[in-house]
XYZ file of C-alpha atoms in Angstrom:
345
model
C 47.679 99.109 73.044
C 44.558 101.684 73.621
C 44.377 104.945 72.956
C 44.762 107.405 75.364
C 43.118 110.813 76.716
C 46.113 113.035 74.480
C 45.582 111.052 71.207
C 42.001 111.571 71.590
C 42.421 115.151 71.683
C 39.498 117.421 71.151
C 37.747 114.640 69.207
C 35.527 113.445 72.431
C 33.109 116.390 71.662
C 32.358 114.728 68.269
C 28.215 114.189 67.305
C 26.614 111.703 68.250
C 25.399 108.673 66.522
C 22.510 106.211 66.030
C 24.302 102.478 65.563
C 24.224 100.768 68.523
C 25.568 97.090 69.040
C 24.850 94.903 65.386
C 22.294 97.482 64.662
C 22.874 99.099 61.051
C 24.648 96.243 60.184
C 24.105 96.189 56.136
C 22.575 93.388 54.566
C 22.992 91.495 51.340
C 21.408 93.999 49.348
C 23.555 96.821 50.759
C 24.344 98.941 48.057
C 28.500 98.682 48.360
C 30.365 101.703 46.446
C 33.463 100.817 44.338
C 36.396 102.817 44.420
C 36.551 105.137 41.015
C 38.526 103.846 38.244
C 41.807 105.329 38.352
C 41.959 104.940 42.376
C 44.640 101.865 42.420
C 43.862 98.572 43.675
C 46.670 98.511 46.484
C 47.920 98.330 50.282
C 48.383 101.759 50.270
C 44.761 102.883 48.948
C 43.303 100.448 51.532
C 45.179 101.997 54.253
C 44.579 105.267 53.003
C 41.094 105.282 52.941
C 41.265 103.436 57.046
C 42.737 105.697 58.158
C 40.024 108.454 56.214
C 37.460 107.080 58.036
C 38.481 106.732 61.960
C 40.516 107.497 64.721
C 42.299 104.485 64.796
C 42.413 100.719 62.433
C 43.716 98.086 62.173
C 44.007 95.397 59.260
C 45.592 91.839 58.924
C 45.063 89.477 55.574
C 46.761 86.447 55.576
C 47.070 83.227 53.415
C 46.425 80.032 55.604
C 47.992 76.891 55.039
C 45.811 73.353 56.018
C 47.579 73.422 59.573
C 46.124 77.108 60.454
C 49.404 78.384 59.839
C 49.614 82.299 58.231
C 51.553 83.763 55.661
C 50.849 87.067 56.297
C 50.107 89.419 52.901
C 49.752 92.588 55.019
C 48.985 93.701 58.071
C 48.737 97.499 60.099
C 48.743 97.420 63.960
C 47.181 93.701 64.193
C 48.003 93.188 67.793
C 46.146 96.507 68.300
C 43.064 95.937 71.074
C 40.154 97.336 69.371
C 36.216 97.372 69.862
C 34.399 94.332 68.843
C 30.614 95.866 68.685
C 28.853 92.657 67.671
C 32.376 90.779 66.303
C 32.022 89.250 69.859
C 29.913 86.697 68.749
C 32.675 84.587 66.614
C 33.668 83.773 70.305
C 30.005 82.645 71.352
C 30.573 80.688 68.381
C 33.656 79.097 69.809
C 32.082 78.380 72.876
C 29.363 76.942 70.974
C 31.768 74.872 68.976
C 33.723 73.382 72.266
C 30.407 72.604 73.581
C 28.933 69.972 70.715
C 32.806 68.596 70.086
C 32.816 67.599 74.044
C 29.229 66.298 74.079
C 27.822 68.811 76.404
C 25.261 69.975 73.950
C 23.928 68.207 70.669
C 23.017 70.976 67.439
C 19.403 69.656 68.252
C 19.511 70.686 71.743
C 16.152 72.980 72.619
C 16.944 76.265 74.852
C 13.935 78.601 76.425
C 14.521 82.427 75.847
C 14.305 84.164 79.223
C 13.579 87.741 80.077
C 16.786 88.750 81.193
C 18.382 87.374 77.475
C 15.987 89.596 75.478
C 18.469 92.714 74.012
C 17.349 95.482 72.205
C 19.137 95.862 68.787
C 19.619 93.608 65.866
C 17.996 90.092 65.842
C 14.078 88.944 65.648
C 14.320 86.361 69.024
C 14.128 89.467 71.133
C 10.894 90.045 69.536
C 9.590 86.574 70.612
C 7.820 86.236 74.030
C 9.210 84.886 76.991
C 9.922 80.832 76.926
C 10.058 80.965 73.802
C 12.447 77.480 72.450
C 14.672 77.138 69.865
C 17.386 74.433 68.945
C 21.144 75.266 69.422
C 21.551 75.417 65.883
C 18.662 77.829 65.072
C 20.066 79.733 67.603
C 23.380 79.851 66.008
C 22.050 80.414 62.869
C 20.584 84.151 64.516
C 23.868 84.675 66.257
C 25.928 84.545 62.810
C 23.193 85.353 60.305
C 21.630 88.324 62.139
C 23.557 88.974 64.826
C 20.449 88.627 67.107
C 22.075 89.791 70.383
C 19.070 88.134 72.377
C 20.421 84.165 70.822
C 23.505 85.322 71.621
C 22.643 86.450 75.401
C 20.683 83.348 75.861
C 23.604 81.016 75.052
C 26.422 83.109 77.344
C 23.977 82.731 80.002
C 23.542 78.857 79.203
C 27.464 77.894 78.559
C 28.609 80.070 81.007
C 31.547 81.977 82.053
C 34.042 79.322 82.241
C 32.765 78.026 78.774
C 33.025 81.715 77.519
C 36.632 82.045 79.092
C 37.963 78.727 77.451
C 36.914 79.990 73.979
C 38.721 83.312 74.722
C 41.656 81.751 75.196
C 41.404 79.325 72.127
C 41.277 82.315 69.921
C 44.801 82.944 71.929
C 43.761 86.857 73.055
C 46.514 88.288 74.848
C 44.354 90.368 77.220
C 41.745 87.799 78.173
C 40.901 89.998 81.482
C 39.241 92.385 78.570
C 36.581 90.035 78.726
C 36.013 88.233 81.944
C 33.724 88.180 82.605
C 32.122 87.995 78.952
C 29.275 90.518 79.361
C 25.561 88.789 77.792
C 24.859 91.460 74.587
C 21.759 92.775 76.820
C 24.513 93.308 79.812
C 26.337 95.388 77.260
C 24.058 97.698 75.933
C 23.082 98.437 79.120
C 26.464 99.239 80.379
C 27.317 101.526 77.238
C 23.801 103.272 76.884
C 21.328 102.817 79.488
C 20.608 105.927 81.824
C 19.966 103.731 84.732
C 21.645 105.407 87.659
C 23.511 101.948 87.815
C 24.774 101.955 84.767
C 25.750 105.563 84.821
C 27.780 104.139 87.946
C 28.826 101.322 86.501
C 30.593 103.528 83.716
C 32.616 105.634 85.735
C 33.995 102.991 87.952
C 34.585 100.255 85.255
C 38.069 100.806 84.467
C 39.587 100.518 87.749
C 37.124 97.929 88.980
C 37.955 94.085 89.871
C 36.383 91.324 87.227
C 34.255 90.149 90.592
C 32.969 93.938 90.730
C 32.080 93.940 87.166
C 29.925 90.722 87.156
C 28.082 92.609 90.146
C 27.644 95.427 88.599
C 26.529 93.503 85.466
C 24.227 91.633 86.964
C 22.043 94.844 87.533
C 21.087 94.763 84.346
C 18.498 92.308 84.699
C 17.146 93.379 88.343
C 13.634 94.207 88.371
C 13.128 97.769 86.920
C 16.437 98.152 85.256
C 16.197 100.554 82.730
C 17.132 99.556 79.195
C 19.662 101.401 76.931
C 19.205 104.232 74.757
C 20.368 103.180 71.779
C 18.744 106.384 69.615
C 20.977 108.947 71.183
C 24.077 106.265 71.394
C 27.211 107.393 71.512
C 31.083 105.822 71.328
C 32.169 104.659 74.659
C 35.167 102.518 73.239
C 37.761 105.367 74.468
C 36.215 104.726 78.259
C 37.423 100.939 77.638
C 33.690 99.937 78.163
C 32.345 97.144 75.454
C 34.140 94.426 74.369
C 38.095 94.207 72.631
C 40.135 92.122 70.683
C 42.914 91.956 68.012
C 42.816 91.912 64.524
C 44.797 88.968 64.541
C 42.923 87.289 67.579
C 40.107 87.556 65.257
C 41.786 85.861 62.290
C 42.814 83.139 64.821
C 39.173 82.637 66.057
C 37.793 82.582 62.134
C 40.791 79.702 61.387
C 39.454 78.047 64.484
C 35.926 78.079 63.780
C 36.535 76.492 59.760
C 38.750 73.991 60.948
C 35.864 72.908 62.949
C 33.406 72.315 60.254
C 35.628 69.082 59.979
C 35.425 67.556 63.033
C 33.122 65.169 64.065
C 29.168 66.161 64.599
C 30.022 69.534 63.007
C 28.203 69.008 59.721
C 25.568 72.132 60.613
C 28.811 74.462 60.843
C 29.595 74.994 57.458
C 26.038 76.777 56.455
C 25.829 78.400 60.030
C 28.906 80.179 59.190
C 28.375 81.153 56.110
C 26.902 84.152 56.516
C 24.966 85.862 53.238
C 25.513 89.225 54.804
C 29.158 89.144 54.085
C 29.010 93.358 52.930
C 31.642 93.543 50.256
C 31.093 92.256 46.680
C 32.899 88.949 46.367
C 35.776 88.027 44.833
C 35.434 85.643 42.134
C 37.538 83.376 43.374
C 36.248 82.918 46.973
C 34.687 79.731 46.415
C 32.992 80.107 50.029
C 33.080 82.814 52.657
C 32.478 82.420 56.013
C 31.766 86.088 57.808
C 31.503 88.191 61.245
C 30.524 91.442 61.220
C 30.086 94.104 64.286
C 28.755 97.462 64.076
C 28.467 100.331 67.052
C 28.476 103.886 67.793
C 32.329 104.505 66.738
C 33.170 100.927 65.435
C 33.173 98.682 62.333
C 35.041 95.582 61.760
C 34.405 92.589 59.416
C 36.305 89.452 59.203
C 36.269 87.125 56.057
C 37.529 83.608 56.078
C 37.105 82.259 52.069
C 37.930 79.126 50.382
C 39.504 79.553 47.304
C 41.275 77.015 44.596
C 44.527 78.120 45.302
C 44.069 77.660 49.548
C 42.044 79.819 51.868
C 42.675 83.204 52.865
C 41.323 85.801 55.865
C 40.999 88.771 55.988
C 40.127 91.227 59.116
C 39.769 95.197 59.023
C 38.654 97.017 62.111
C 37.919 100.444 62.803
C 37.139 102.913 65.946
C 35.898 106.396 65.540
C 34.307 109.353 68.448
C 32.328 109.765 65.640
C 30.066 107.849 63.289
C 31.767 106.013 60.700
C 30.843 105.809 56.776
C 30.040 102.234 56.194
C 29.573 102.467 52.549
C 33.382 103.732 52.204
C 33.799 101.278 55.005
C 32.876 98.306 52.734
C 34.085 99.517 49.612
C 37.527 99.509 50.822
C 37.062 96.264 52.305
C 35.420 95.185 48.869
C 39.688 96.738 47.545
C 41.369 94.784 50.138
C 39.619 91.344 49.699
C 40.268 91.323 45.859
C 43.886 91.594 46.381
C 44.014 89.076 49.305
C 42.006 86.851 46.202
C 44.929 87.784 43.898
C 47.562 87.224 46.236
């Protein structure tokens, strides 16, 4: 379900912010807040403090058995569609995935950065001139390590839709029309932010437009003398339906998907891709290894953890959307709660 016009209220008028797609993402050395003492370590704190801090949010946390299966320790809304902001990539990384298990690509493959890949926003390939080559799994290694939205760009371009629309659908969304066709990150940004009469266009006819109108309307991103976004004076868009949206639970079924690939055949590269050190909360003790996504935007956060722990593996996915900015040091201390009781569970 989305929100609508009434339950937005009066809240559209809210200030502006500066986060734009994986930008202000927090890194390892993010200084992560604790809740104080006597605040107890429950459900109901978590919750609490979600709902605190946005509009609307979702949560699911979930033991999961060898087979993929869940036994579900809690969960608010999780069939909820909710901005992704940079989340989007875990289904790059799918796409990646289904390429090397069917032979289509090797990790040592080389692709050539191209003008129309290079995003603004988080990442350091953007910053690299044109034709610049990297190997699939360097590129990967941006994608989930810095969320560089240019790697990311460059490999929708090179699997293409059909690629990007098989990996939707092995994460088992329920609206897969939300993302066909699967906007590049530079697409994106210019859609949400750019000033470009086009895109200004593009905005107010986007809801009620055909997928084959969008992927017109997309491609004018990259014409000669489009203009790029303004991500300084960003503001949430997620209410207008623009960006990109997905479950709580589709994103626990994509992180399942992706670790049960690390033990396939010509996946040995996965595991450390995966394992991103930017994981934002302070981990439990007994998460032996995490694998983690996150996505920040104007209006959004969400994180998804997928650890390993003695006792079997556990995820855990909490998402919110705001029309204003959101506090992502409260953000990731109640994410720090929630993953040391999915630890204890």
């Amino acid at each position: 379900m989305d929100l609508t016009r009434r339950q937005l209220g009066t809240q559209l008028g809210s200030a502006a912010v500066t986060s734009t797609l994986g930008v202000g993402v927090l890194g390892a050395g993010a200084l992560v807040i604790a809740p104080s003492a006597d605040a107890a370590a429950t459900w109901a704190y978590v919750d609490a403090e979600q709902r605190s801090l946005a509009l609307r949010s979702t949560s699911f946390a979930a033991k999961v058995s060898p087979t993929g299966q869940f036994q579900i320790l809690h969960q608010v809304e999780p069939n909820t569609m909710m901005p992704l902001a940079s989340s989007i990539k875990v289904f790059v990384m799918l796409a990646i995935v289904d390429a090397v298990r069917t032979g289509r690509y090797r990790w040592t493959a080389v692709f050539t950065l191209s003008a129309q890949d290079r995003a603004a926003g988080s990442g350091i390939l953007g910053a690299k001139p044109v034709g610049t080559r990297v190997t699939l799994q360097t590129a990967a290694t941006y994608i989930f390590h810095l969320s560089d939205n240019s790697a990311a760009s460059m490999m929708v371009r090179y699997l293409g839709q059909a690629a990007m629309a098989r990996a939707v659908a092995a994460a088992g969304h329920t609206e897969p029309a939300r993302l066909s066709p699967f906007a590049t990150m530079r697409q994106d940004l210019w859609l949400n932010w750019s000033n470009d009469p086009w895109a200004v266009y593009a905005r107010k006819v986007w809801q009620t437009s055909s997928a084959a109108t969008k992927a017109a309307l997309l491609a004018k991103a990259t014409r000669p003398g489009a203009w790029g976004p303004d991500l300084v004076h960003a503001r949430p868009v997620w209410m207008n339906r623009l960006g990109f949206f997905a479950s709580a639970a589709t994103l626990a079924r994509a992180q399942v998907a992706l670790h049960h690939a690390q033990k396939q055949p010509g996946m040995a590269p996965l595991r450390a891709i995966l394992a991103n050190p930017s994981y934002l909360i302070t981990k439990p003790a007994g998460w032996n290894y995490l694998q983690f996504k996150g996505g920040t935007a104007a209006g959004i956060k969400v994180g998804s953890w997928y650890a390993e722990t003695s006792d079997g593996d556990q995820v855990l996915v909490m998402m919110e959307a705001a029309t204003r900015s959101i506090n992502l040091t409260r953000f990731n201390a109640a994410a720090t709660v929630a993953a040391g009781i999915v630890a204890r569970s």
